[in-house]
Coordinates of C-alpha atoms in Angstrom, one line a residue:
M1 CA 122.2 81.3 93.2
N2 CA 124.8 78.9 91.6
F3 CA 126.1 81.8 89.5
L4 CA 126.9 83.7 92.7
T5 CA 128.6 80.9 94.6
K6 CA 130.7 80.2 91.5
R7 CA 131.9 83.8 91.2
L8 CA 131.8 85.0 94.8
N9 CA 135.3 86.3 95.8
V10 CA 136.6 89.1 97.9
G11 CA 136.4 91.6 95.1
L12 CA 132.7 90.9 94.4
L13 CA 131.9 90.7 98.1
V14 CA 133.4 94.2 98.6
F15 CA 131.3 95.6 95.8
L16 CA 128.2 93.9 97.1
V17 CA 128.7 95.2 100.6
A18 CA 129.5 98.7 99.2
A19 CA 126.3 98.7 97.1
V20 CA 124.1 97.6 100.0
G21 CA 125.8 99.7 102.7
L22 CA 125.9 102.9 100.7
S23 CA 122.3 102.7 99.7
C24 CA 120.8 101.9 103.1
F25 CA 123.2 102.6 105.9
G26 CA 120.4 104.6 107.5
L27 CA 118.6 101.3 108.3
F28 CA 121.1 100.7 111.2
M29 CA 120.0 103.9 113.0
N30 CA 117.4 103.7 115.8
D31 CA 114.9 106.0 114.1
L32 CA 113.6 106.3 110.6
P33 CA 112.8 109.4 108.5
K34 CA 109.2 109.8 107.8
G35 CA 109.2 109.4 104.0
H36 CA 106.2 110.5 102.0
D37 CA 104.5 107.1 102.0
L38 CA 106.1 105.5 105.0
S39 CA 103.1 105.5 107.3
F40 CA 100.9 104.0 104.5
H41 CA 103.3 101.1 104.1
L42 CA 103.9 100.5 107.8
A43 CA 100.1 100.4 108.2
R44 CA 99.9 97.8 105.4
I45 CA 102.4 95.5 107.1
E46 CA 100.8 95.9 110.5
S47 CA 97.3 95.3 109.0
L48 CA 98.5 92.1 107.3
S49 CA 99.9 90.8 110.6
E50 CA 96.6 91.7 112.3
G51 CA 94.6 89.9 109.6
I52 CA 96.8 86.8 110.0
R53 CA 96.3 87.0 113.7
F54 CA 92.5 86.9 113.1
G55 CA 92.9 83.7 111.0
E56 CA 92.5 85.4 107.6
L57 CA 94.9 84.2 104.9
P58 CA 95.3 85.7 102.4
V59 CA 94.3 89.0 104.0
R60 CA 92.1 90.6 101.3
I61 CA 90.3 93.2 103.5
Y62 CA 92.6 95.0 106.0
P63 CA 91.0 95.0 109.4
H64 CA 90.8 98.1 111.7
Y65 CA 91.0 100.7 108.9
F66 CA 88.3 103.4 109.3
K67 CA 87.7 102.4 112.9
G68 CA 87.0 98.8 112.0
Y69 CA 85.1 99.2 108.7
G70 CA 88.0 97.6 106.9
Y71 CA 89.7 98.6 103.6
A72 CA 90.3 96.6 100.4
N73 CA 94.1 97.3 100.2
G74 CA 94.7 93.5 99.8
L75 CA 92.4 93.4 96.8
M76 CA 93.7 96.5 95.0
Y77 CA 97.4 96.9 96.0
P78 CA 99.6 93.8 95.7
D79 CA 101.1 92.8 99.0
L80 CA 102.5 89.3 98.5
F81 CA 106.1 90.4 99.3
L82 CA 105.0 92.1 102.5
Y83 CA 104.0 88.9 104.2
P84 CA 107.5 88.1 105.5
A85 CA 107.5 91.4 107.3
A86 CA 104.0 90.8 108.6
F87 CA 105.0 87.4 110.0
L88 CA 108.0 89.1 111.7
C89 CA 105.5 91.4 113.4
L90 CA 103.6 88.3 114.7
T91 CA 106.8 87.2 116.5
G92 CA 106.8 90.5 118.5
I93 CA 109.2 92.5 116.3
G94 CA 108.0 96.1 115.9
V95 CA 106.6 97.1 112.5
I96 CA 109.4 99.6 111.9
W97 CA 112.1 96.9 112.4
A98 CA 110.2 94.5 110.2
Y99 CA 110.1 97.2 107.5
K100 CA 113.8 97.8 107.9
G101 CA 114.4 94.1 107.5
L102 CA 112.3 94.0 104.4
I103 CA 114.2 96.9 102.8
L104 CA 117.6 95.4 103.7
V105 CA 116.8 92.0 102.2
C106 CA 115.3 93.7 99.1
T107 CA 118.4 95.8 98.7
I108 CA 120.7 92.8 98.9
L109 CA 118.7 90.9 96.3
T110 CA 118.4 94.0 94.1
A111 CA 122.2 94.2 93.9
I112 CA 122.7 90.4 93.4
F113 CA 120.0 90.2 90.7
M114 CA 121.5 93.2 88.7
Y115 CA 125.0 91.7 88.9
R116 CA 123.6 88.4 87.7
T117 CA 121.9 90.1 84.7
L118 CA 124.9 92.1 83.7
I119 CA 127.4 89.2 84.0
K120 CA 125.2 87.0 81.8
I121 CA 124.9 89.7 79.1
T122 CA 128.4 91.2 79.2
R123 CA 130.5 88.3 80.5
Q124 CA 132.7 91.1 82.0
E125 CA 133.3 91.1 85.8
W126 CA 134.2 94.7 86.4
A127 CA 131.5 96.0 84.2
S128 CA 129.0 93.9 86.1
R129 CA 130.3 95.0 89.5
L130 CA 130.3 98.7 88.6
G131 CA 126.8 98.4 87.1
M132 CA 125.5 96.7 90.2
L133 CA 126.9 99.6 92.3
L134 CA 125.5 102.2 89.9
Y135 CA 122.0 100.6 90.0
T136 CA 121.7 99.9 93.7
V137 CA 122.9 103.4 94.7
S138 CA 121.2 105.3 91.8
L139 CA 119.6 108.6 92.8
Y140 CA 116.0 107.6 92.0
R141 CA 116.2 104.3 93.8
V142 CA 117.7 106.0 96.9
V143 CA 115.0 108.6 96.8
D144 CA 112.4 105.8 96.5
V145 CA 113.8 104.1 99.6
W146 CA 114.3 107.1 101.8
T147 CA 112.6 110.3 100.6
R148 CA 109.5 108.9 99.1
A149 CA 109.4 105.5 101.1
A150 CA 107.8 104.1 97.9
L151 CA 107.9 100.5 98.9
G152 CA 106.1 99.2 95.9
E153 CA 108.7 100.7 93.5
V154 CA 111.5 99.6 95.7
L155 CA 110.3 96.0 95.4
A156 CA 109.8 96.5 91.7
F157 CA 113.5 97.5 91.3
M158 CA 114.4 94.1 92.6
F159 CA 112.8 92.4 89.6
I160 CA 113.7 94.8 86.8
P161 CA 117.0 92.9 86.2
F162 CA 115.0 89.8 85.3
V163 CA 113.0 91.8 82.8
L164 CA 116.2 93.2 81.2
L165 CA 117.7 89.7 80.9
G166 CA 114.5 88.3 79.6
I167 CA 114.2 90.9 76.9
Y168 CA 117.8 90.2 75.9
Y169 CA 117.2 86.4 75.7
I170 CA 113.9 86.7 73.8
F171 CA 115.1 89.1 71.1
F172 CA 118.9 88.6 70.9
D173 CA 120.1 85.4 72.5
D174 CA 118.8 82.1 73.8
D175 CA 115.1 82.6 73.7
R176 CA 114.6 79.2 75.4
Q177 CA 115.3 81.1 78.6
W178 CA 112.0 83.0 78.3
Y179 CA 111.2 82.3 81.9
E180 CA 113.5 85.2 82.9
L181 CA 111.0 87.5 81.5
T182 CA 108.2 85.8 83.3
I183 CA 110.0 86.1 86.7
G184 CA 110.6 89.7 86.1
F185 CA 107.1 90.8 85.1
T186 CA 105.4 88.6 87.7
G187 CA 107.6 90.1 90.4
I188 CA 107.0 93.7 89.2
F189 CA 103.2 93.3 88.9
L190 CA 103.0 91.7 92.3
S191 CA 105.1 94.6 93.7
H192 CA 103.6 97.7 92.1
L193 CA 101.0 97.8 89.4
L194 CA 102.0 101.1 87.9
S195 CA 105.6 99.9 87.5
G196 CA 104.2 96.8 85.8
A197 CA 102.2 99.0 83.4
M198 CA 105.2 101.2 82.6
W199 CA 107.4 98.2 81.8
S200 CA 104.6 96.6 79.8
S201 CA 104.5 99.8 77.7
V202 CA 108.3 99.5 77.1
M203 CA 107.8 95.9 76.1
V204 CA 105.1 96.7 73.6
V205 CA 107.4 99.3 71.9
I206 CA 110.3 96.8 71.8
C207 CA 107.9 94.1 70.3
I208 CA 106.8 96.5 67.6
V209 CA 110.4 97.4 66.6
F210 CA 111.3 93.7 66.3
I211 CA 108.2 92.5 64.5
P212 CA 110.3 91.7 61.4
K213 CA 112.8 89.7 63.4
M214 CA 110.0 87.7 65.1
I215 CA 108.5 86.9 61.7
K216 CA 111.8 85.6 60.5
E217 CA 112.3 83.6 63.7
P218 CA 108.9 82.5 64.8
R219 CA 110.4 80.5 67.7
R220 CA 111.2 83.8 69.4
L221 CA 107.6 84.9 69.1
W222 CA 106.3 81.6 70.5
N223 CA 108.6 81.9 73.5
L224 CA 107.5 85.5 74.0
I225 CA 103.9 84.2 74.0
K226 CA 104.8 81.5 76.5
A227 CA 106.4 84.1 78.8
T228 CA 103.4 86.4 78.6
G229 CA 100.9 83.6 79.1
M230 CA 102.7 82.2 82.1
T231 CA 103.0 85.7 83.6
I232 CA 99.2 86.2 83.3
L233 CA 98.6 82.8 85.0
L234 CA 100.9 83.5 87.9
V235 CA 99.4 87.0 88.6
S236 CA 95.8 85.9 87.9
F237 CA 95.1 85.4 91.6
F238 CA 95.5 89.2 92.1
L239 CA 94.8 90.8 88.8
F240 CA 91.4 89.3 87.9
P241 CA 89.8 89.6 91.3
M242 CA 90.9 93.3 91.3
F243 CA 89.1 93.8 88.0
E244 CA 86.1 92.0 89.5
Q245 CA 85.9 94.5 92.3
L246 CA 86.2 97.4 89.9
M247 CA 83.3 96.0 87.8
D248 CA 81.1 95.3 90.8
Q249 CA 81.0 98.9 92.1
K250 CA 82.5 102.2 91.6
L251 CA 85.4 103.2 93.9
K252 CA 86.7 106.7 94.5
M253 CA 89.7 105.9 92.3
S254 CA 87.3 105.8 89.3
E255 CA 86.2 109.4 89.8
D256 CA 88.8 111.3 91.9
I257 CA 91.9 112.5 90.2
A258 CA 94.3 113.5 93.0
Y259 CA 97.1 114.6 90.7
Y260 CA 97.5 116.2 87.3
L261 CA 100.4 114.6 85.5
G262 CA 101.5 117.9 83.9
D263 CA 102.2 119.4 87.3
S264 CA 105.2 117.2 87.9
V265 CA 107.1 118.0 84.8
L266 CA 110.6 119.4 85.1
P267 CA 112.6 121.9 82.9
L268 CA 114.5 119.9 80.3
K269 CA 117.8 121.4 81.5
A270 CA 117.1 120.3 85.0
I271 CA 116.6 116.7 84.0
F272 CA 120.1 116.3 82.5
L273 CA 122.0 118.7 84.8
D274 CA 120.3 118.7 88.2
S275 CA 121.2 115.8 90.4
K276 CA 120.1 116.8 93.8
I277 CA 116.8 116.8 95.7
E278 CA 115.8 120.3 96.7
G279 CA 113.2 122.3 98.7
H280 CA 111.5 121.5 101.9
P281 CA 111.9 117.8 103.0
N282 CA 108.2 117.1 102.8
E283 CA 108.2 118.2 99.1
W284 CA 111.4 116.5 98.0
F285 CA 111.1 114.8 94.7
P286 CA 113.7 113.6 92.2
G287 CA 115.4 116.5 90.5
G288 CA 116.4 114.5 87.4
I289 CA 118.7 111.8 86.1
G290 CA 121.8 113.9 86.7
F291 CA 125.0 113.9 84.7
S292 CA 125.3 110.1 84.6
V293 CA 123.5 109.9 81.3
M294 CA 126.0 112.2 79.6
G295 CA 128.9 110.1 81.0
I296 CA 127.3 106.9 79.8
I297 CA 126.8 108.3 76.3
A298 CA 130.4 109.4 76.2
I299 CA 131.6 106.0 77.2
G300 CA 129.4 104.5 74.5
L301 CA 130.9 106.7 71.8
A302 CA 134.4 105.8 73.0
A303 CA 133.4 102.1 73.1
Q304 CA 132.5 102.2 69.4
I305 CA 136.2 102.3 68.6
Q306 CA 136.5 98.8 70.0
E307 CA 133.8 97.4 67.7
I308 CA 131.1 96.2 70.1
P309 CA 129.3 93.0 68.9
K310 CA 126.3 94.1 66.8
K311 CA 123.6 92.6 69.1
L312 CA 125.1 94.2 72.2
S313 CA 125.5 97.5 70.4
V314 CA 121.8 97.4 69.5
V315 CA 120.9 96.6 73.1
A316 CA 123.0 99.4 74.5
W317 CA 122.1 102.1 72.1
G318 CA 118.5 101.0 72.1
S319 CA 118.5 101.4 75.9
V320 CA 120.0 104.9 75.6
I321 CA 117.4 105.9 73.1
I322 CA 114.5 104.7 75.2
S323 CA 116.0 106.4 78.2
L324 CA 116.3 109.7 76.4
V325 CA 112.7 109.5 75.1
V326 CA 111.3 108.9 78.6
L327 CA 113.5 111.7 80.0
V328 CA 112.0 114.1 77.4
M329 CA 108.6 112.9 78.5
M330 CA 109.4 114.1 82.0
S331 CA 110.2 117.6 80.7
D332 CA 108.1 120.7 80.2
I333 CA 108.5 120.5 76.4
F334 CA 106.4 117.3 76.2
P335 CA 102.8 118.1 75.4
W336 CA 101.1 116.2 78.3
Y337 CA 98.0 118.5 78.1
E338 CA 97.3 117.4 74.6
V339 CA 98.2 113.8 75.2
L340 CA 95.8 113.5 78.2
K341 CA 93.0 114.8 76.1
Y342 CA 93.1 111.6 74.0
A343 CA 94.8 109.1 76.3
K344 CA 93.5 109.5 79.8
V345 CA 95.0 106.2 80.8
F346 CA 98.3 108.1 81.4
E347 CA 96.7 109.9 84.3
S348 CA 97.2 106.8 86.4
L349 CA 100.9 107.4 86.3
Q350 CA 100.3 110.4 88.7
F351 CA 103.9 111.7 88.5
V352 CA 106.0 111.8 85.3
W353 CA 109.2 111.4 87.2
R354 CA 108.2 107.7 87.9
L355 CA 109.7 107.2 84.4
L356 CA 113.1 107.6 86.0
M357 CA 112.8 104.0 87.0
I358 CA 112.9 103.0 83.3
A359 CA 115.7 105.4 82.4
T360 CA 117.8 104.4 85.4
S361 CA 117.6 100.7 84.7
L362 CA 118.2 100.9 80.9
L363 CA 121.1 103.3 81.4
V364 CA 122.8 100.9 83.8
L365 CA 122.5 98.2 81.2
A366 CA 123.9 100.4 78.5
F367 CA 126.8 101.5 80.9
A368 CA 127.8 97.9 81.6
I369 CA 127.9 97.0 77.9
F370 CA 129.8 100.2 76.9
Y371 CA 132.3 99.7 79.7
S372 CA 133.0 96.1 78.7
Y373 CA 134.3 97.3 75.3
S374 CA 135.9 100.6 76.2
T375 CA 139.4 101.7 75.9
S376 CA 141.4 102.3 79.1
Y377 CA 140.7 106.0 79.0
A378 CA 136.9 105.4 78.6
K379 CA 137.1 103.0 81.5
V380 CA 138.5 105.7 83.7
L381 CA 135.6 107.9 82.6
G382 CA 133.2 105.1 83.5
I383 CA 134.6 104.7 87.0
L384 CA 134.3 108.5 87.5
T385 CA 130.7 108.4 86.3
V386 CA 129.9 105.6 88.8
I387 CA 131.7 107.4 91.7
L388 CA 130.0 110.7 91.0
S389 CA 126.6 109.0 90.7
V390 CA 127.1 107.1 93.9
I391 CA 128.1 110.3 95.7
V392 CA 124.8 111.9 94.5
G393 CA 122.8 108.9 95.8
V394 CA 124.5 108.9 99.2
E395 CA 124.1 112.7 99.5
A396 CA 120.3 112.3 98.9
Q397 CA 120.2 109.7 101.7
I398 CA 122.2 111.8 104.1
E399 CA 120.0 114.9 103.4
T400 CA 116.8 112.8 104.0
L401 CA 118.2 111.3 107.2
R402 CA 119.3 114.8 108.5
Y403 CA 116.3 116.9 107.7
M404 CA 113.2 114.7 107.5
T405 CA 110.9 114.3 110.5
K406 CA 111.6 111.0 112.2
V407 CA 108.8 108.4 112.8
D408 CA 108.2 105.8 115.4
S409 CA 105.4 103.5 116.3
S410 CA 103.6 106.0 118.5
L411 CA 102.9 108.2 115.5
L412 CA 100.5 105.5 114.3
V413 CA 98.2 106.0 117.3
R414 CA 95.3 108.3 116.9
E415 CA 95.1 111.4 119.1
E416 CA 91.4 111.2 119.5
I417 CA 89.9 107.8 120.3
S418 CA 86.1 107.4 119.9
E419 CA 84.3 105.4 122.5
Y420 CA 83.0 103.0 119.8
A421 CA 86.4 102.6 118.1
V422 CA 87.5 99.0 117.6
N423 CA 91.1 99.7 118.4
D424 CA 93.5 102.6 118.9
R425 CA 95.3 102.6 115.6
D426 CA 95.1 105.1 112.8
Y427 CA 95.9 103.6 109.4
P428 CA 96.8 106.0 106.6
V429 CA 94.9 105.4 103.4
G430 CA 96.4 108.0 101.0
N431 CA 93.7 109.4 98.9
S432 CA 91.2 106.6 99.9
E433 CA 91.1 105.4 96.3
Y434 CA 89.6 102.0 97.3
V435 CA 86.7 103.3 99.3
P436 CA 83.2 102.8 97.6
L437 CA 82.3 105.9 95.7
K438 CA 78.9 106.1 97.5
T439 CA 80.6 106.2 100.9
N440 CA 80.9 109.5 102.8
I441 CA 83.8 108.9 105.2
I442 CA 83.0 111.8 107.4
N443 CA 79.4 110.6 107.8
M444 CA 80.7 107.1 108.5
Y445 CA 82.9 108.4 111.3
G446 CA 80.0 110.5 112.7
L447 CA 77.6 107.6 113.4
E448 CA 76.8 107.2 117.0
N449 CA 75.4 103.7 116.4
R450 CA 77.2 101.9 113.7
Y451 CA 74.6 99.2 113.3
R452 CA 71.4 100.0 111.5
V453 CA 68.3 97.7 111.9
N454 CA 64.9 98.3 110.2
Q455 CA 62.9 96.6 113.0
E456 CA 62.7 96.8 116.8
I457 CA 64.8 93.8 117.9
E458 CA 67.3 93.1 120.7
Y459 CA 70.8 92.2 119.6
K460 CA 74.4 91.8 120.8
T461 CA 77.4 92.0 118.5
K462 CA 81.0 91.0 118.5
Q463 CA 83.7 92.0 116.0
E464 CA 87.0 90.3 115.4
G465 CA 88.8 91.8 112.4
T466 CA 86.4 91.7 109.5
T467 CA 84.2 89.1 111.1
I468 CA 81.1 90.3 112.9
T469 CA 78.8 88.0 114.9
I470 CA 75.3 89.2 115.7
E471 CA 73.0 87.5 118.2
F472 CA 69.4 88.8 117.9
E473 CA 66.0 88.0 119.3
G474 CA 62.5 89.5 119.0
Q475 CA 62.0 89.5 115.2
T476 CA 58.3 89.6 114.4
Q477 CA 58.2 90.7 110.8
P478 CA 59.8 89.4 107.6
D479 CA 62.6 91.2 105.6
L480 CA 64.7 92.1 108.6
Q481 CA 67.6 94.2 107.2
V482 CA 70.7 94.8 109.3
E483 CA 73.6 97.0 108.3
V484 CA 77.0 96.4 109.9
P485 CA 80.1 98.5 110.2
L486 CA 82.0 97.0 107.3
L487 CA 82.7 98.7 104.0
Y488 CA 81.1 96.6 101.3
Y489 CA 83.2 94.8 98.8
K490 CA 82.2 91.8 96.7
G491 CA 82.9 88.6 98.6
Y492 CA 81.3 89.4 101.9
G493 CA 78.9 86.8 103.1
A494 CA 76.4 86.4 105.9
K495 CA 75.2 83.1 107.4
L496 CA 72.3 82.5 109.7
E497 CA 72.9 79.2 111.6
G498 CA 75.0 78.1 108.6
R499 CA 72.5 79.2 105.9
S500 CA 73.7 81.9 103.5
L501 CA 71.8 85.2 103.4
E502 CA 71.7 87.9 100.7
V503 CA 74.4 90.5 101.2
I504 CA 74.2 94.0 99.6
S505 CA 75.8 97.4 99.7
G506 CA 73.7 99.4 102.2
S507 CA 73.5 103.1 103.0
N508 CA 76.8 104.8 102.7
G509 CA 78.4 101.7 101.2
A510 CA 78.3 99.5 104.3
V511 CA 77.6 95.7 104.3
S512 CA 74.0 94.9 104.7
F513 CA 72.1 91.6 104.9
V514 CA 68.5 90.6 104.8
I515 CA 66.6 87.8 106.6
P516 CA 63.5 87.4 104.4
E517 CA 61.4 85.2 106.7
V518 CA 60.5 85.5 110.4
V519 CA 62.9 83.4 112.5
G520 CA 62.4 85.1 115.8
N521 CA 65.9 84.8 117.0
G522 CA 69.3 83.5 115.8
I523 CA 73.0 84.1 115.3
V524 CA 74.3 85.7 112.1
V525 CA 78.0 85.6 111.2
V526 CA 79.2 88.2 108.6
S527 CA 82.7 87.7 107.2
Y528 CA 84.7 88.1 104.0
E529 CA 84.4 84.7 102.4
G530 CA 85.9 85.7 99.0
T531 CA 84.4 85.3 95.5
T532 CA 84.3 82.3 93.3
L533 CA 86.7 84.0 90.9
Q534 CA 89.2 84.6 93.8
H535 CA 89.2 81.0 94.7
I536 CA 89.5 79.8 91.1
T537 CA 92.3 82.2 90.2
L538 CA 94.2 81.4 93.4
G539 CA 94.1 77.7 92.5
I540 CA 95.2 78.5 88.9
S541 CA 98.2 80.6 90.2
I542 CA 99.3 77.9 92.6
I543 CA 99.2 75.2 89.9
S544 CA 100.9 77.5 87.4
F545 CA 103.6 78.2 90.0
I546 CA 104.3 74.5 90.5
A547 CA 104.3 74.0 86.7
F548 CA 106.7 77.0 86.2
I549 CA 109.1 75.6 88.8
L550 CA 109.2 72.3 87.0
I551 CA 109.7 74.0 83.6
V552 CA 112.6 76.0 84.9
G553 CA 114.1 73.0 86.7
R554 CA 113.9 70.9 83.6
S555 CA 115.5 73.6 81.5
K556 CA 118.4 73.9 84.0
L557 CA 118.9 70.1 84.0
K558 CA 119.2 70.1 80.3
K559 CA 122.2 72.4 80.6
I560 CA 124.1 70.1 83.0

């Protein structure tokens, strides 16, 4: 953070405190509004801490979900940046306060990283400060933090500034700093996969537009390839094992479509004129980008009088154009019904207003550039645009704090506790996307005896997290098959006195193992051991991370 220590002064500190304070002053209240996904993310943090407590690191299968059957959140939803909060829980801090701490740190870094990006691109202090404030307290980000409690997207917002700076360096400036793009995309993908996919789509469009430039300057293409390759290596520990699970068995996410993308479109007029969240608090969603886009375009037109440097003009107006395109894609005039006929991949987006993340980020970049080259009158318009946008963001936070139901730890406790429940926690799973397709959850809950054995034997069991120990005696026939109360995912193993046994997906998608020969009695330990691919890719990512640090360090030393 050398850039910050060199520039830190009272003025910048005031803007930083204002950006953080205005976007998350609700964190300092005792309670917390129950945003749409809050319980889901609180459960993720608590489950990580429980998994660590059981000695599982990394925690790939979250213990205690589905009354102890476990859930593959750690394999399908990136959780690397949740570990600090999980470790806080291990110290005795409540999960809600750990969550608040995570949001606060994330917000501080989001503001700092956006300031860093804007000051490096514009070299203008006031433009960077105002842009930092505009970004951190933007309506969509505030709604993400408070109304939706969309922790994955909130974390992704922290890394978008690196992507913006990386794109600028690769295509317009010093492409030797390609590592900025790597940091950005690595962070986004390890925060929220859908956000990573959206920004990858933006990157593809930009690459297509600048094909001629990369042909003329092949060095830029080579550095883009290096940034892409390093990103893949760094995220390989999560990405490839996830694909491995999807190839091994069908999950509910492969069949169930919980949302139709076209249902979340907005009237075109509302996208550009509405700036408030409306309706019942439990149904609040972003109303649009608000009037800020019009103010930013007006500043841009005024800035043209000052003759913006060509490359910055291309960056700024290119950002505006992409923003306008994605905003139109959010509207009811965009033919989503026809698009989804031929490109079902867009269904994974779930809600079209997720595209506000792209529009918000790019418009902030355009604003900072335009403001840097504006006349005094246009600068006044820029300040008014920021003030009005901040007011809208603050108002959204106040409305959420005032009207939304509050949550506390007791709301995570189940009202009805089965006598065979492993613990007394209820962990929300959203739409249960990562449950095996063959699993009937209702039938799973209804089992009186959660262990199924195909022979008459005596056995005792003990479960700690996702590890089950079975001590049995009285086996008189070969091919003893035992089904245990764990949802099957590739990577589960079973060992009889240290010898590996075959593990398969049994009835209703539970873990099942077979003892082929007659052993009479013994002890079998079932646990999630991980797959060969998981171990290999984890090693690759660790080695790549060390190499990446050395590459960045060497690059920095050359500048000294």
